[in-house]
Each structure stands twice: as structure tokens, then as C-alpha cells.
Amino acid sequence: MKIIHTSDWHIGKVINERSLLDDQADVLTAWISQVAEMGPDLVIIAGDLYDRSLPNRESVHLCNQLLTQMSEEIACPICIISGNHDSGERIDYASAILEKEGLYLEGMVKKEIRRVCLEEADVYLLPYSDYGQIQKLYPDQTIRSMADALAVQIQTIKAGDWRPDRLNLLVFHGYVTNVDLDEAGADLEHTESERPLSMGNSAYVPADLFEDFDYVALGHLHGRQFVKNQHIYYSGSPLKYSKSEARQRKVFLEVDLTKEDLTVTPHPIQPKYDLRQVKGTFEDLMADQSDDYLYVELTDAQPVHEAMARLRQVYPHIMALTYSALEVDQPQSETGYQAQQKEALDQVFADFYEDQTGQVLTAYQEQVVKQIMAEAQGRGEEAGDQ
């Protein structure tokens, strides 16, 4: 069985006030044609189809074009789940109609887990959700983390028409770790463009929960990496979406799978413009030129007059400019990290609110948020004492 695995398209992504919509259209249109020529038996997009839960009309238009092209050119089932950036309701929209065209979209977490039955495989779709939502679906279960939630969901899958003699695949969007949950995430490559799913380690799930699946297609992390034995894999995003991804090699995965064997082959994705970091003196950099998206680090001892405007003449897509020689390291006290942890939850919500609405919290709203968080923490401590 040949499977194509991709994820984290983030249609509508904007970096430093620069829209990547045209870049996404070029890369993904070419990708669909390439995949069609490979003749797969299944295509998987493991979440974060959009970059925002309320995408603008241009993003929705491009997504519609891409899904239409996929259904017309790729002669196999296509499974898509929602990620933490998506609106589950939007991904679910018209899914029953699209299923007739071979597009299986699962946006909302449900008690009855979606199974796509293929000729030789069963594909289970687990869209993004927090453990609180899953707890509401299973009120008789004790669920205090994503590890608890996923264990219940997999138990539900196994209690159904589970066929160990068939190929069993799972599509999931979130953090999967192969180390103890006390050190969760230490084995994973993170980037700054991945929105945190929660505070602490409650969002991480252990890889051992997936041991009975033949392949687990993951989304959320933007760098290609496997978690355990290469049957649990992040495909990564098709484009670079932050400075921290500059050195990543973007790919999609071709998975050749049987009950006895698994081969994962990465195929490079080449955008029209790369995203890179460059470093040097102003004079040296002005002697070169590039249309790539560049994060420039000047080593000059003094600021250069109108450096950004002048560099833009040879680097029209320059994203940001810093001076390494002028950066000052700030000492951090021993309690600095603890203080950051204490304040982080408030800040995460404030950042999320600003990201979704384009507005900052008012002083009154900040106070309401703190009050709600304090009450929630109190209820959690009471539940833990029971």
C-alpha cells in the first residue's frame, strides 16, 4: 500500500506582514500533480489545513481550488483532519457530500471515531481536540490529560470492529513523545511557529499508545521526524513558516506499507523562494543579491544608516534585520524561569486572543481571565484531592 503523508499547510500564513498565499498556491498545485503521477492508494493531510480558525476569503478560495484539483487528479481516497489552527466546524462543513468525491474531512472530535475503510486498510481519524472536550464525550472516564484522552479514544477504536489482520492507520494532530512524560518533548524538534497546545506536559501523549497501529500519520510539528520505529511520523510543513525553520529541509512522505514491512521515503519540496538566514557585514551583503525570504544579521559594530531600505534594493523579500554585535545578553536570575512559568498561562491566552481578533486584551478583560484561571485551578486542585 502506498500512502502520501503531509500536514500543516497553514493556508493563509502571514510572516512579518507578508502573505505567503501565492507561494502556497505554487508549491501545493505542483505537489498535487506530482502526487497524482505517483499513483498512491491513500493521501493524508494531518491537520492545520488553514493557518487561522477564521481564514479570509482568499485563503478559503485557494483551499477550495486545491481540494478540487486533488479530487480531480488524484485517483484515491484523501483523508484530512483539523489541527489546532483550524476551525473544526469549518473542516466538517459539507464533509458528507465531499466523501462521495473521495475526500474524507474530519473536523470535530466525536465519540464514534471516524473510520475510513479501504480495500486492505482501516484509517482512523482523530482531529485535534483538547482533553476537556474529550472528557465531555466520555463522562464516565477519568481524563485529566491528552494521554488519558487518547488512551480512551484508542480503547474505543479497539472495542469496535478492530481487525488486527488488516493494515490499521491512525491520523492524529498533536504532541507525541517517546520519553517519559516528565521529560516530554525532549526528543522532538520544535519551532517557534507551532502554537503551544497547553501549559506543562498535559498535551503530550506517549508513543506506546500507538503500538498496535501499522502507521501513525502525525501533524503539528513543522520539521520532518519520526517518533518511534519510523511507524510514527511527522511529515512537517510544506513551506518554512518561521526563522527557526530556516535550516529545515521541507518534504512530503511516501510510505510503502505492508503487514511485514514499512519504508518511508521523503521527497523534497522546492519553493520558488527559500527562507534563509544570512550573516555578514553590510558592505559584504550589499555585494550580493537574492529574491529569497531573508532574516539578515549584520555584524557591523555600529548601526548602518537606513540599512533596511538599502538592503531591500538587493534583497526585495528581506523579512527582518538584527545586529549581532549590538545585542546585549540579559542575566537571568535563578527564579526567572519559575516566574515565567507562573505568568505564562495568562500570556498564552493573551497571545491567542490577539492572534484571533487582532486586538489586545483590555485591563478589565485581563482581570476576568485571571479570575477564571484562578477558579479553574482551584477546581483542579479540589478534584486532585478527591
PDB file of C-alpha atoms in Angstrom, residues 232-359:
ATOM      1  CA  ILE A 232       5.015   7.116  13.980  1.00  0.00           C
ATOM      2  CA  TYR A 233       5.973  10.050  11.792  1.00  0.00           C
ATOM      3  CA  TYR A 234       5.634  13.823  11.485  1.00  0.00           C
ATOM      4  CA  SER A 235       5.776  14.834   7.829  1.00  0.00           C
ATOM      5  CA  GLY A 236       6.408  18.503   8.638  1.00  0.00           C
ATOM      6  CA  SER A 237       5.044  21.532   6.791  1.00  0.00           C
ATOM      7  CA  PRO A 238       5.494  22.053   3.029  1.00  0.00           C
ATOM      8  CA  LEU A 239       6.963  25.558   3.487  1.00  0.00           C
ATOM      9  CA  LYS A 240       9.127  27.293   6.064  1.00  0.00           C
ATOM     10  CA  TYR A 241       6.933  29.369   8.323  1.00  0.00           C
ATOM     11  CA  SER A 242       9.394  30.937  10.769  1.00  0.00           C
ATOM     12  CA  LYS A 243      13.028  31.883  11.232  1.00  0.00           C
ATOM     13  CA  SER A 244      13.537  28.780  13.360  1.00  0.00           C
ATOM     14  CA  GLU A 245      12.665  26.615  10.339  1.00  0.00           C
ATOM     15  CA  ALA A 246      15.306  28.164   8.076  1.00  0.00           C
ATOM     16  CA  ARG A 247      17.590  25.099   8.208  1.00  0.00           C
ATOM     17  CA  GLN A 248      14.839  22.539   7.835  1.00  0.00           C
ATOM     18  CA  ARG A 249      14.526  20.540   4.639  1.00  0.00           C
ATOM     19  CA  LYS A 250      10.863  20.510   3.707  1.00  0.00           C
ATOM     20  CA  VAL A 251       9.457  17.260   2.344  1.00  0.00           C
ATOM     21  CA  PHE A 252       6.385  15.124   1.992  1.00  0.00           C
ATOM     22  CA  LEU A 253       6.470  11.429   2.826  1.00  0.00           C
ATOM     23  CA  GLU A 254       5.882   8.425   0.609  1.00  0.00           C
ATOM     24  CA  VAL A 255       5.026   5.447   2.812  1.00  0.00           C
ATOM     25  CA  ASP A 256       5.128   1.934   1.371  1.00  0.00           C
ATOM     26  CA  LEU A 257       3.375  -0.300   3.869  1.00  0.00           C
ATOM     27  CA  THR A 258       2.589  -3.973   4.297  1.00  0.00           C
ATOM     28  CA  LYS A 259       1.961  -6.025   7.412  1.00  0.00           C
ATOM     29  CA  GLU A 260       5.563  -7.214   7.269  1.00  0.00           C
ATOM     30  CA  ASP A 261       7.430  -4.133   6.063  1.00  0.00           C
ATOM     31  CA  LEU A 262       7.494  -0.326   6.201  1.00  0.00           C
ATOM     32  CA  THR A 263       9.521   2.044   4.040  1.00  0.00           C
ATOM     33  CA  VAL A 264       9.285   5.817   4.435  1.00  0.00           C
ATOM     34  CA  THR A 265      10.764   7.919   1.626  1.00  0.00           C
ATOM     35  CA  PRO A 266      10.984  11.715   1.963  1.00  0.00           C
ATOM     36  CA  HIS A 267      10.515  13.735  -1.215  1.00  0.00           C
ATOM     37  CA  PRO A 268      11.891  17.307  -1.218  1.00  0.00           C
ATOM     38  CA  ILE A 269       9.617  20.283  -1.772  1.00  0.00           C
ATOM     39  CA  GLN A 270      11.264  23.148  -3.644  1.00  0.00           C
ATOM     40  CA  PRO A 271       9.576  26.551  -3.289  1.00  0.00           C
ATOM     41  CA  LYS A 272      10.160  29.423  -5.674  1.00  0.00           C
ATOM     42  CA  TYR A 273      11.690  31.440  -2.830  1.00  0.00           C
ATOM     43  CA  ASP A 274      13.557  29.845   0.057  1.00  0.00           C
ATOM     44  CA  LEU A 275      13.530  31.208   3.620  1.00  0.00           C
ATOM     45  CA  ARG A 276      17.092  31.671   4.913  1.00  0.00           C
ATOM     46  CA  GLN A 277      19.256  33.385   7.492  1.00  0.00           C
ATOM     47  CA  VAL A 278      22.295  35.330   6.249  1.00  0.00           C
ATOM     48  CA  LYS A 279      25.040  36.920   8.305  1.00  0.00           C
ATOM     49  CA  GLY A 280      27.803  39.374   7.441  1.00  0.00           C
ATOM     50  CA  THR A 281      28.825  42.998   7.235  1.00  0.00           C
ATOM     51  CA  PHE A 282      26.593  45.483   5.454  1.00  0.00           C
ATOM     52  CA  GLU A 283      29.228  46.016   2.751  1.00  0.00           C
ATOM     53  CA  ASP A 284      29.598  42.290   2.053  1.00  0.00           C
ATOM     54  CA  LEU A 285      25.857  41.680   1.913  1.00  0.00           C
ATOM     55  CA  MET A 286      25.299  44.602  -0.444  1.00  0.00           C
ATOM     56  CA  ALA A 287      27.669  42.929  -2.910  1.00  0.00           C
ATOM     57  CA  ASP A 288      25.227  40.026  -3.294  1.00  0.00           C
ATOM     58  CA  GLN A 289      21.535  39.723  -4.142  1.00  0.00           C
ATOM     59  CA  SER A 290      18.668  37.264  -3.700  1.00  0.00           C
ATOM     60  CA  ASP A 291      14.878  37.034  -4.017  1.00  0.00           C
ATOM     61  CA  ASP A 292      14.635  34.610  -1.077  1.00  0.00           C
ATOM     62  CA  TYR A 293      12.915  35.463   2.196  1.00  0.00           C
ATOM     63  CA  LEU A 294      15.858  36.543   4.343  1.00  0.00           C
ATOM     64  CA  TYR A 295      16.471  37.164   8.018  1.00  0.00           C
ATOM     65  CA  VAL A 296      19.586  39.338   7.943  1.00  0.00           C
ATOM     66  CA  GLU A 297      22.089  39.562  10.789  1.00  0.00           C
ATOM     67  CA  LEU A 298      24.629  42.360  10.424  1.00  0.00           C
ATOM     68  CA  THR A 299      27.977  42.044  12.170  1.00  0.00           C
ATOM     69  CA  ASP A 300      28.860  45.753  11.901  1.00  0.00           C
ATOM     70  CA  ALA A 301      29.977  47.325  15.179  1.00  0.00           C
ATOM     71  CA  GLN A 302      27.744  50.375  14.591  1.00  0.00           C
ATOM     72  CA  PRO A 303      24.240  50.764  13.117  1.00  0.00           C
ATOM     73  CA  VAL A 304      24.188  51.465   9.390  1.00  0.00           C
ATOM     74  CA  HIS A 305      22.115  54.432   8.164  1.00  0.00           C
ATOM     75  CA  GLU A 306      18.875  53.240   6.514  1.00  0.00           C
ATOM     76  CA  ALA A 307      20.246  49.697   6.373  1.00  0.00           C
ATOM     77  CA  MET A 308      16.873  48.022   5.821  1.00  0.00           C
ATOM     78  CA  ALA A 309      15.851  50.284   2.930  1.00  0.00           C
ATOM     79  CA  ARG A 310      19.219  49.911   1.245  1.00  0.00           C
ATOM     80  CA  LEU A 311      19.350  46.134   1.705  1.00  0.00           C
ATOM     81  CA  ARG A 312      15.875  45.835   0.250  1.00  0.00           C
ATOM     82  CA  GLN A 313      17.287  47.070  -3.070  1.00  0.00           C
ATOM     83  CA  VAL A 314      19.188  43.780  -3.457  1.00  0.00           C
ATOM     84  CA  TYR A 315      17.010  41.624  -1.167  1.00  0.00           C
ATOM     85  CA  PRO A 316      13.405  42.610  -2.021  1.00  0.00           C
ATOM     86  CA  HIS A 317      11.965  39.937   0.285  1.00  0.00           C
ATOM     87  CA  ILE A 318      14.002  40.765   3.379  1.00  0.00           C
ATOM     88  CA  MET A 319      11.985  39.828   6.467  1.00  0.00           C
ATOM     89  CA  ALA A 320      13.923  41.251   9.410  1.00  0.00           C
ATOM     90  CA  LEU A 321      17.232  42.860  10.332  1.00  0.00           C
ATOM     91  CA  THR A 322      19.302  42.474  13.512  1.00  0.00           C
ATOM     92  CA  TYR A 323      22.777  43.495  14.673  1.00  0.00           C
ATOM     93  CA  SER A 324      24.644  40.669  16.408  1.00  0.00           C
ATOM     94  CA  ALA A 325      27.412  42.954  17.713  1.00  0.00           C
ATOM     95  CA  LEU A 326      24.879  45.240  19.402  1.00  0.00           C
ATOM     96  CA  GLU A 327      22.872  42.576  21.200  1.00  0.00           C
ATOM     97  CA  VAL A 328      23.175  42.642  24.985  1.00  0.00           C
ATOM     98  CA  ASP A 329      22.749  39.456  26.976  1.00  0.00           C
ATOM     99  CA  GLN A 330      20.437  39.968  29.914  1.00  0.00           C
ATOM    100  CA  PRO A 331      21.333  37.927  33.030  1.00  0.00           C
ATOM    101  CA  GLN A 332      18.503  35.756  34.295  1.00  0.00           C
ATOM    102  CA  SER A 333      18.005  35.075  37.984  1.00  0.00           C
ATOM    103  CA  GLU A 334      17.625  31.553  39.286  1.00  0.00           C
ATOM    104  CA  THR A 335      13.919  32.174  39.839  1.00  0.00           C
ATOM    105  CA  GLY A 336      13.369  33.734  36.416  1.00  0.00           C
ATOM    106  CA  TYR A 337      12.147  30.544  34.761  1.00  0.00           C
ATOM    107  CA  GLN A 338       9.763  29.830  37.638  1.00  0.00           C
ATOM    108  CA  ALA A 339       8.327  33.336  37.356  1.00  0.00           C
ATOM    109  CA  GLN A 340       7.950  32.879  33.607  1.00  0.00           C
ATOM    110  CA  GLN A 341       6.041  29.633  34.162  1.00  0.00           C
ATOM    111  CA  LYS A 342       3.739  31.336  36.639  1.00  0.00           C
ATOM    112  CA  GLU A 343       2.867  34.116  34.234  1.00  0.00           C
ATOM    113  CA  ALA A 344       2.942  32.033  31.048  1.00  0.00           C
ATOM    114  CA  LEU A 345      -0.682  30.833  31.093  1.00  0.00           C
ATOM    115  CA  ASP A 346      -2.033  34.390  31.176  1.00  0.00           C
ATOM    116  CA  GLN A 347       0.326  35.367  28.375  1.00  0.00           C
ATOM    117  CA  VAL A 348      -0.554  32.348  26.233  1.00  0.00           C
ATOM    118  CA  PHE A 349      -4.236  33.308  26.376  1.00  0.00           C
ATOM    119  CA  ALA A 350      -3.456  36.965  25.679  1.00  0.00           C
ATOM    120  CA  ASP A 351      -1.351  35.993  22.648  1.00  0.00           C
ATOM    121  CA  PHE A 352      -4.079  33.651  21.410  1.00  0.00           C
ATOM    122  CA  TYR A 353      -6.743  36.359  21.776  1.00  0.00           C
ATOM    123  CA  GLU A 354      -4.627  38.859  19.860  1.00  0.00           C
ATOM    124  CA  ASP A 355      -3.867  36.289  17.161  1.00  0.00           C
ATOM    125  CA  GLN A 356      -7.558  35.514  16.638  1.00  0.00           C
ATOM    126  CA  THR A 357      -9.049  39.016  16.954  1.00  0.00           C
ATOM    127  CA  GLY A 358      -6.205  41.374  16.091  1.00  0.00           C
ATOM    128  CA  GLN A 359      -6.823  43.206  19.382  1.00  0.00           C
TER     129      GLN A 359
END
